[in-house]
Each structure stands twice: as structure tokens, then as C-alpha cells.
Short mmCIF file of C-alpha atoms in Angstrom, two decimals:
data_model
loop_
_atom_site.label_atom_id
_atom_site.label_comp_id
_atom_site.label_asym_id
_atom_site.label_seq_id
_atom_site.Cartn_x
_atom_site.Cartn_y
_atom_site.Cartn_z
CA MET S 1 299.05 127.04 -54.14
CA ALA S 2 300.21 130.29 -52.53
CA ARG S 3 297.53 132.27 -54.36
CA ARG S 4 294.91 129.74 -53.28
CA ALA S 5 296.06 129.99 -49.66
CA ASP S 6 295.94 133.79 -49.82
CA LYS S 7 292.41 133.66 -51.22
CA THR S 8 291.30 131.21 -48.53
CA GLN S 9 292.73 133.46 -45.84
CA ALA S 10 291.10 136.55 -47.36
CA ASN S 11 287.74 134.76 -47.47
CA ARG S 12 288.13 133.70 -43.84
CA GLN S 13 288.80 137.32 -42.88
CA ARG S 14 285.73 138.47 -44.83
CA MET S 15 283.55 135.98 -43.00
CA ARG S 16 284.95 137.04 -39.62
CA ALA S 17 284.37 140.70 -40.46
CA ALA S 18 280.80 139.98 -41.55
CA ALA S 19 280.14 138.02 -38.36
CA GLN S 20 281.53 140.76 -36.14
CA ALA S 21 279.45 143.42 -37.91
CA LEU S 22 276.25 141.41 -37.41
CA PHE S 23 277.02 140.14 -33.90
CA THR S 24 277.71 143.67 -32.66
CA SER S 25 274.73 145.27 -34.39
CA LYS S 26 272.06 142.56 -34.04
CA GLY S 27 273.36 140.30 -31.27
CA TYR S 28 274.71 136.78 -31.33
CA ALA S 29 271.42 134.92 -30.91
CA ALA S 30 269.65 136.98 -33.59
CA THR S 31 272.37 136.39 -36.18
CA SER S 32 272.15 133.26 -38.31
CA MET S 33 274.93 131.60 -40.23
CA GLN S 34 272.95 132.34 -43.40
CA ALA S 35 272.91 136.05 -42.55
CA ILE S 36 276.67 136.03 -41.99
CA ALA S 37 277.23 134.25 -45.31
CA ASP S 38 275.01 136.78 -47.09
CA GLU S 39 276.85 139.69 -45.47
CA ALA S 40 280.19 138.22 -46.53
CA GLY S 41 278.97 137.41 -50.04
CA MET S 42 279.79 133.75 -49.54
CA ALA S 43 277.81 130.52 -49.76
CA VAL S 44 276.58 129.37 -46.36
CA GLN S 45 278.14 125.97 -47.05
CA THR S 46 281.54 127.69 -47.24
CA LEU S 47 280.92 129.30 -43.86
CA TYR S 48 280.05 125.96 -42.28
CA PHE S 49 283.00 124.25 -43.97
CA THR S 50 285.38 126.93 -42.67
CA PHE S 51 284.16 127.28 -39.08
CA GLY S 52 281.81 124.39 -38.41
CA THR S 53 279.53 126.22 -35.96
CA LYS S 54 278.53 129.75 -35.03
CA ARG S 55 280.15 129.26 -31.62
CA ALA S 56 283.46 128.30 -33.26
CA LEU S 57 283.24 131.41 -35.43
CA LEU S 58 282.69 133.63 -32.38
CA SER S 59 285.55 131.88 -30.57
CA GLU S 60 287.92 132.58 -33.45
CA LEU S 61 286.74 136.20 -33.60
CA LEU S 62 287.61 136.56 -29.93
CA ASP S 63 291.02 134.90 -30.30
CA VAL S 64 291.99 137.05 -33.28
CA ALA S 65 290.82 140.24 -31.58
CA VAL S 66 292.84 139.44 -28.46
CA ALA S 67 295.99 138.57 -30.42
CA GLY S 68 295.68 141.22 -33.10
CA ASP S 69 296.37 138.61 -35.78
CA ASP S 70 295.52 135.03 -36.60
CA GLU S 71 298.96 133.56 -35.96
CA PRO S 72 298.79 130.54 -33.61
CA VAL S 73 301.18 132.03 -31.05
CA PRO S 74 300.21 131.81 -27.34
CA THR S 75 300.01 135.09 -25.44
CA LEU S 76 303.00 134.30 -23.23
CA ASP S 77 305.15 133.59 -26.31
CA ARG S 78 304.37 136.86 -28.05
CA PRO S 79 307.38 139.21 -28.30
CA ARG S 80 305.95 142.16 -26.39
CA VAL S 81 304.71 139.99 -23.54
CA ARG S 82 308.09 138.25 -23.37
CA ALA S 83 309.76 141.68 -23.35
CA ALA S 84 307.61 142.80 -20.42
CA ILE S 85 308.47 139.64 -18.50
CA ALA S 86 312.17 140.07 -19.25
CA ASP S 87 312.30 143.77 -18.32
CA PRO S 88 314.32 144.02 -15.08
CA ASP S 89 312.38 147.13 -13.97
CA PRO S 90 309.20 146.03 -12.13
CA GLU S 91 307.42 149.34 -12.71
CA ALA S 92 308.23 149.19 -16.41
CA GLN S 93 306.72 145.69 -16.54
CA LEU S 94 303.46 146.87 -14.96
CA ARG S 95 303.23 149.88 -17.27
CA ALA S 96 303.83 147.58 -20.24
CA GLN S 97 301.02 145.33 -19.01
CA ALA S 98 298.63 148.29 -18.85
CA ARG S 99 299.67 149.38 -22.34
CA LEU S 100 299.16 145.90 -23.78
CA ALA S 101 295.78 145.59 -22.06
CA ARG S 102 294.64 148.93 -23.49
CA GLU S 103 295.65 147.89 -27.01
CA ILE S 104 293.91 144.53 -26.65
CA TYR S 105 290.69 146.01 -25.24
CA GLN S 106 290.52 148.61 -27.98
CA ARG S 107 290.42 145.72 -30.46
CA VAL S 108 288.41 143.19 -28.49
CA ALA S 109 285.84 145.28 -26.58
CA PRO S 110 283.04 144.92 -29.16
CA VAL S 111 283.53 141.13 -29.36
CA LEU S 112 283.73 140.79 -25.58
CA GLN S 113 280.40 142.59 -25.27
CA VAL S 114 278.87 140.08 -27.68
CA VAL S 115 280.26 137.17 -25.67
CA ALA S 116 279.22 138.62 -22.31
CA HIS S 117 275.65 139.29 -23.46
CA ALA S 118 275.27 135.90 -25.16
CA ALA S 119 276.74 134.04 -22.17
CA THR S 120 273.72 134.85 -20.02
CA ALA S 121 271.42 132.74 -22.19
CA ASP S 122 273.68 130.31 -24.05
CA ALA S 123 275.54 127.59 -22.14
CA GLU S 124 278.16 127.13 -24.86
CA ILE S 125 278.95 130.84 -24.95
CA HIS S 126 279.04 130.93 -21.16
CA GLU S 127 281.70 128.22 -21.37
CA LEU S 128 283.62 130.35 -23.91
CA TRP S 129 283.40 133.34 -21.54
CA GLU S 130 284.68 131.28 -18.62
CA THR S 131 287.50 129.85 -20.74
CA ASN S 132 288.57 133.36 -21.71
CA ASN S 133 288.61 134.40 -18.05
CA ALA S 134 290.61 131.31 -17.10
CA GLN S 135 293.15 132.03 -19.84
CA ARG S 136 293.55 135.61 -18.61
CA ALA S 137 294.19 134.28 -15.11
CA VAL S 138 296.90 131.88 -16.30
CA VAL S 139 298.68 134.67 -18.18
CA MET S 140 298.42 137.00 -15.19
CA GLU S 141 299.81 134.37 -12.84
CA GLN S 142 302.91 134.13 -15.00
CA LEU S 143 303.31 137.89 -15.21
CA ILE S 144 303.00 138.33 -11.45
CA ALA S 145 305.39 135.44 -10.83
CA ALA S 146 307.91 137.24 -13.05
CA LEU S 147 307.27 140.50 -11.18
CA ALA S 148 307.95 138.80 -7.85
CA THR S 149 311.41 137.73 -9.01
CA LYS S 150 312.34 141.40 -9.56
CA THR S 151 311.04 143.01 -6.40
CA PRO S 152 309.32 142.31 -3.10
CA LEU S 153 305.58 142.78 -3.46
CA ARG S 154 303.68 145.36 -1.45
CA ALA S 155 303.60 144.48 2.26
CA GLY S 156 300.97 141.85 3.01
CA LEU S 157 300.62 140.61 -0.56
CA ASP S 158 301.53 137.18 -1.79
CA THR S 159 301.61 136.28 -5.47
CA ALA S 160 298.05 134.87 -5.43
CA GLU S 161 296.61 138.07 -3.99
CA ALA S 162 298.71 140.20 -6.31
CA THR S 163 297.36 138.20 -9.25
CA ASP S 164 293.80 138.88 -8.07
CA VAL S 165 294.50 142.62 -7.76
CA ALA S 166 296.04 142.76 -11.22
CA LEU S 167 293.17 140.77 -12.77
CA ALA S 168 290.66 143.17 -11.23
CA LEU S 169 292.45 146.34 -12.33
CA LEU S 170 293.11 144.98 -15.82
CA SER S 171 289.67 143.41 -16.29
CA PRO S 172 287.57 144.12 -19.38
CA GLU S 173 284.70 145.12 -17.09
CA VAL S 174 286.75 147.93 -15.53
CA TYR S 175 287.97 149.05 -18.96
CA GLN S 176 284.38 149.15 -20.23
CA PHE S 177 283.17 151.01 -17.15
CA PHE S 178 285.69 153.81 -17.53
CA THR S 179 285.85 154.11 -21.32
CA VAL S 180 282.21 153.43 -22.22
CA ARG S 181 280.10 154.37 -19.22
CA ARG S 182 282.29 157.22 -17.93
CA GLY S 183 283.69 158.38 -21.25
CA TRP S 184 287.40 158.15 -20.47
CA ALA S 185 289.87 158.07 -23.35
CA ALA S 186 291.68 154.74 -23.60
CA ASP S 187 295.07 156.32 -22.92
CA ARG S 188 293.70 157.95 -19.75
CA TRP S 189 292.52 154.50 -18.58
CA GLU S 190 295.96 153.09 -19.37
CA LYS S 191 297.74 155.69 -17.24
CA TRP S 192 295.31 155.35 -14.33
CA THR S 193 295.58 151.57 -14.44
CA ALA S 194 299.37 151.60 -14.64
CA ASP S 195 299.56 154.00 -11.68
CA ALA S 196 297.12 151.82 -9.72
CA LEU S 197 299.11 148.66 -10.45
CA VAL S 198 302.31 150.31 -9.26
CA THR S 199 300.64 151.63 -6.11
CA GLN S 200 298.84 148.40 -5.24
CA LEU S 201 301.53 145.85 -6.10
CA LEU S 202 304.92 147.43 -5.46
CA PRO S 203 306.36 148.42 -2.07
CA ASP S 204 306.38 152.05 -1.00
CA ARG S 205 309.47 153.90 -2.11
#
């Protein structure tokens, strides 16, 4: 049974890898389930049995890329996020957030581009895009709430506005702008973002 489970998981990973390769090279709309199955060396019936729909496959690709694994653990329950929340140093929390965002975007950027492009013409993928944005907002609200228990926020900011600022600075669009369009290294973006978070959210020293 363990060997069978391992094989099933390996096959699922092969199908996800095949889908990502085709989605990023040909686009979501132009990629059929049959093409993904052929790329993975699997029967198309197996692909449908495993994921059900192409949208569900893309959704799982996005979830796994964000998490870095396929364990069903919510973002706020992941050890490094919990460690950032628990860190008593507010600046250290913000720098940890920038570091985590950089690591996530390095994994997820190609899939996010697929979702963003497909969302303009596909209502179901638009819904997936909006769900992803809503989930990011919920996570950020919790992180900023934790920050506000450690320090006063910058003068004039409440937690809602601070959440908006953090969402903007840590958005995938800003990451893509700097690292793809302007050619910044990911670690340079991380440092700039961490410095901006500290400057914009924490009181002057």
C-alpha cells in the first residue's frame, strides 16, 4: 500500500510538472488535457480521474507553488510564518515576511503569470485569481494584527491601512515589475521591500 501511494504521488507530481511546462510555454487556453497527459506519459483518463478539470489542475499547481509542497497545511499554520508572528521584534517580523514572499514568488511566479493571463478571458480562472488575492489579504491581516501587538504603527496608520500598504509592497505585480521588467535580482527585491515595509509601517526611531 505504501509503494502504491508513493507511485500515485509521483504520478501526480509528473502530471503537475507536465501541466506547468505546457501552461507556461503555450498558455492555459491553448493547452488541452490530452496534451498534458501526453507530456506526462499518462493516459488522459488518469489525468481526469486525478484532477477532474483543467481548472482544478491549475489551482493545485498554484497551491503547491505557494506552499512549496503538497501538504495540506494552511499558510498561517506553517512553521516559518508562525515564527514570524511570534518574533517579538517588529522589524524582524517584517524582514521575515519579505524573505518568505521572495521565496514564494521565486517558485510561484511562472504559475501566477499563467493565472493572470488566463483570468482576462476565462471566468473560472478569474475567480481563481480573485480567490488567491483574497487569501493573501486574509494572511496579511493576521500578520499586521500581530505586528500591531508589538509596536505602535507609523503615525496616521491603522491596521487596515497598514495591511493595504503591506499587500501593495509584497504584491506579485511589484515583484514581477522589479525582477522581470527591471532585471533586479530576487534578493535585491527582498532587501528593498523589507526596508520599505520598515519605513512605511513602523514609527520613526
